[in-house]
């Protein structure tokens, strides 16, 4: 016979359960926190991330809306005027596009437009990116659109502990946060201490220390980067892996410290490379670490194509081989070889 | 003196007060009362034809569901129970008419005569669309909700401008009528007098969300009225009524009277897709009750009672359906050939340096793999 015990502070949680727990704890902590979207109620969301919240908090706190993303985000803006802290779920990355007008024109700009008088403490949860064999319009890497829009914070956790604590932080944040959840990570498990805050948002994490090359990555590409680092170690390269955790704000300090230390850097992301977050990182690193660099900053990314049908996604996604190739191209000898960068010598 | 924006009485647009029905669930003929227009029973050969295609369609649907369980399809949204809509609509249209389907319309596309394997390509995961939309006048199955309706409105307007006597029909579910694009599509079609038919399959759920949480409107058909569009509601499990209402809509559109919206009241017998757990949001009793309104059994009872279908004919159709299923199974059990290099072919009609660089990179990777015998 067991007696009722307070839940252990450290629990083994999947990434999706960690988000569920964060929502649960935030809703218990503050009555103003509301969770809504498509199928988030009785069904618990298509990924079951909101499982049980309606049962526990009632239909007033976690509810299904009509099927209209623009409506969902616009409605959340209205609730903010009356002091609520809405958390909304966009069912999949590409289905947030109907709401893009609300997000870009209103969510991102409201505080600025109203001279700081209106705050929108809302969280827009977006399951994103591929690697799960989803059909078209279910695998987009849309972080670049949001990161390019001033006024939005863009978080992208990669581990269950970050999923928990970064969502708690996002809900507490007075500014709007686009919370990008890598779908491929939903089933990853780890210990999460829900009693002590994890690493603060805005700081990047060094997931693997190394001295030869820095791999900078985030969200869906962390796992593959760690795999590549392990494979590179067998060939004698000591690779450091940095997980950005949040794209906006961006932690320049950790990134630059690492690059100054290793002198070589590759940015790994699943989004296509052109005009994206990876290019932004490469530019910043070049500006800030020019004299420490032994080679140009390289990008390993998704291909410049619409996300393909599931049977072709393994060709599309950056894999270990493409990362290892990039490491080889980092000019380890004295002869610079720029042919891979579109520059013919 | 008060005038409306357009000098047309609202009554001209209203749907019938109750869904049009010609055959009741037992197979008995229903006398028409109080409908907005007269709806006549379709001819015997059309009903026989629709019955045959419904049997084929259901067998196709069951086979597709089975293929999902065997891992041959990534996902499949079944339309079992919605045969009267899927088949009735397609057998009313001509090959000159355009169709804008969603992910749920696989059965309708097979009824249109598109190869079932090509129809399932999207869900199998080897390409986003397996058939040629221009050849079949059938757009690629659409996953983002309601977006295809704006395309249907535009195509309908194009057909009108070209003086073609054809329509563009867009399918949509009940849930997706909440999307902004649904409203913009209706408004555009109405303003431009475009020959578009909006066919709403109200199957009562949008994944898990019931109609009552989607809208407060007494009928989804009424949504047309506000845009100045004629509309009708029909028993979506009565194939004869679907044909009759489609005929009226087609006459309306082809006659130059602008778009038409049809709300078909039906039910999704299976879960949203195989990835969905329907027991969380609806009761077994509710599902069982709808079994009594099965469109195939209903039409079969009607036809048999009038000597329009006998055992031999029925058996022949069922054998045809088995042959279709076997053929589909055999062809789907062969691993599809997907060429990674095809990825780069149709990103732009004139490729860009970025795409060509990526093509060269993947080509080199594949060649290296081949040399290493991988
Ligand atoms: C813009 C957009 N938002 C969300 C989704 C995810 N989704 C796919 S099907 C579906 C439910 C659609 O319900 P309904 O319109 O009633 O059609 P049914 O599936 O019942 O035929 C949802 C929410 C989507 N495909 N597109």
mmCIF file with all atom_site columns, N, CA and C in Angstrom, chain A residues 42 55 126 160 181 200:
data_model
loop_
_atom_site.group_PDB
_atom_site.id
_atom_site.type_symbol
_atom_site.label_atom_id
_atom_site.label_alt_id
_atom_site.label_comp_id
_atom_site.label_asym_id
_atom_site.label_entity_id
_atom_site.label_seq_id
_atom_site.pdbx_PDB_ins_code
_atom_site.Cartn_x
_atom_site.Cartn_y
_atom_site.Cartn_z
_atom_site.occupancy
_atom_site.B_iso_or_equiv
_atom_site.pdbx_formal_charge
_atom_site.auth_seq_id
_atom_site.auth_comp_id
_atom_site.auth_asym_id
_atom_site.auth_atom_id
_atom_site.pdbx_PDB_model_num
ATOM 1  N N  . UNK A 1 42  ? -10.040 17.229 -26.105 1.00 0.00 ? 42  UNK A N  1
ATOM 2  C CA . UNK A 1 42  ? -10.293 15.817 -25.834 1.00 0.00 ? 42  UNK A CA 1
ATOM 3  C C  . UNK A 1 42  ? -9.200  14.909 -26.405 1.00 0.00 ? 42  UNK A C  1
ATOM 4  N N  . UNK A 1 55  ? -9.025  17.641 -19.098 1.00 0.00 ? 55  UNK A N  1
ATOM 5  C CA . UNK A 1 55  ? -9.559  16.859 -17.979 1.00 0.00 ? 55  UNK A CA 1
ATOM 6  C C  . UNK A 1 55  ? -9.165  17.515 -16.652 1.00 0.00 ? 55  UNK A C  1
ATOM 7  N N  . UNK A 1 126 ? 4.912   25.613 -32.255 1.00 0.00 ? 126 UNK A N  1
ATOM 8  C CA . UNK A 1 126 ? 4.912   25.113 -33.635 1.00 0.00 ? 126 UNK A CA 1
ATOM 9  C C  . UNK A 1 126 ? 5.724   23.822 -33.727 1.00 0.00 ? 126 UNK A C  1
ATOM 10 N N  . UNK A 1 160 ? 14.599  17.075 -23.571 1.00 0.00 ? 160 UNK A N  1
ATOM 11 C CA . UNK A 1 160 ? 13.424  17.158 -22.689 1.00 0.00 ? 160 UNK A CA 1
ATOM 12 C C  . UNK A 1 160 ? 13.581  18.210 -21.589 1.00 0.00 ? 160 UNK A C  1
ATOM 13 N N  . UNK A 1 181 ? 9.031   23.340 -31.828 1.00 0.00 ? 181 UNK A N  1
ATOM 14 C CA . UNK A 1 181 ? 9.273   22.007 -31.264 1.00 0.00 ? 181 UNK A CA 1
ATOM 15 C C  . UNK A 1 181 ? 9.690   21.050 -32.377 1.00 0.00 ? 181 UNK A C  1
ATOM 16 N N  . UNK A 1 200 ? 19.552  29.141 -18.315 1.00 0.00 ? 200 UNK A N  1
ATOM 17 C CA . UNK A 1 200 ? 18.688  30.258 -18.736 1.00 0.00 ? 200 UNK A CA 1
ATOM 18 C C  . UNK A 1 200 ? 18.545  30.336 -20.262 1.00 0.00 ? 200 UNK A C  1
#
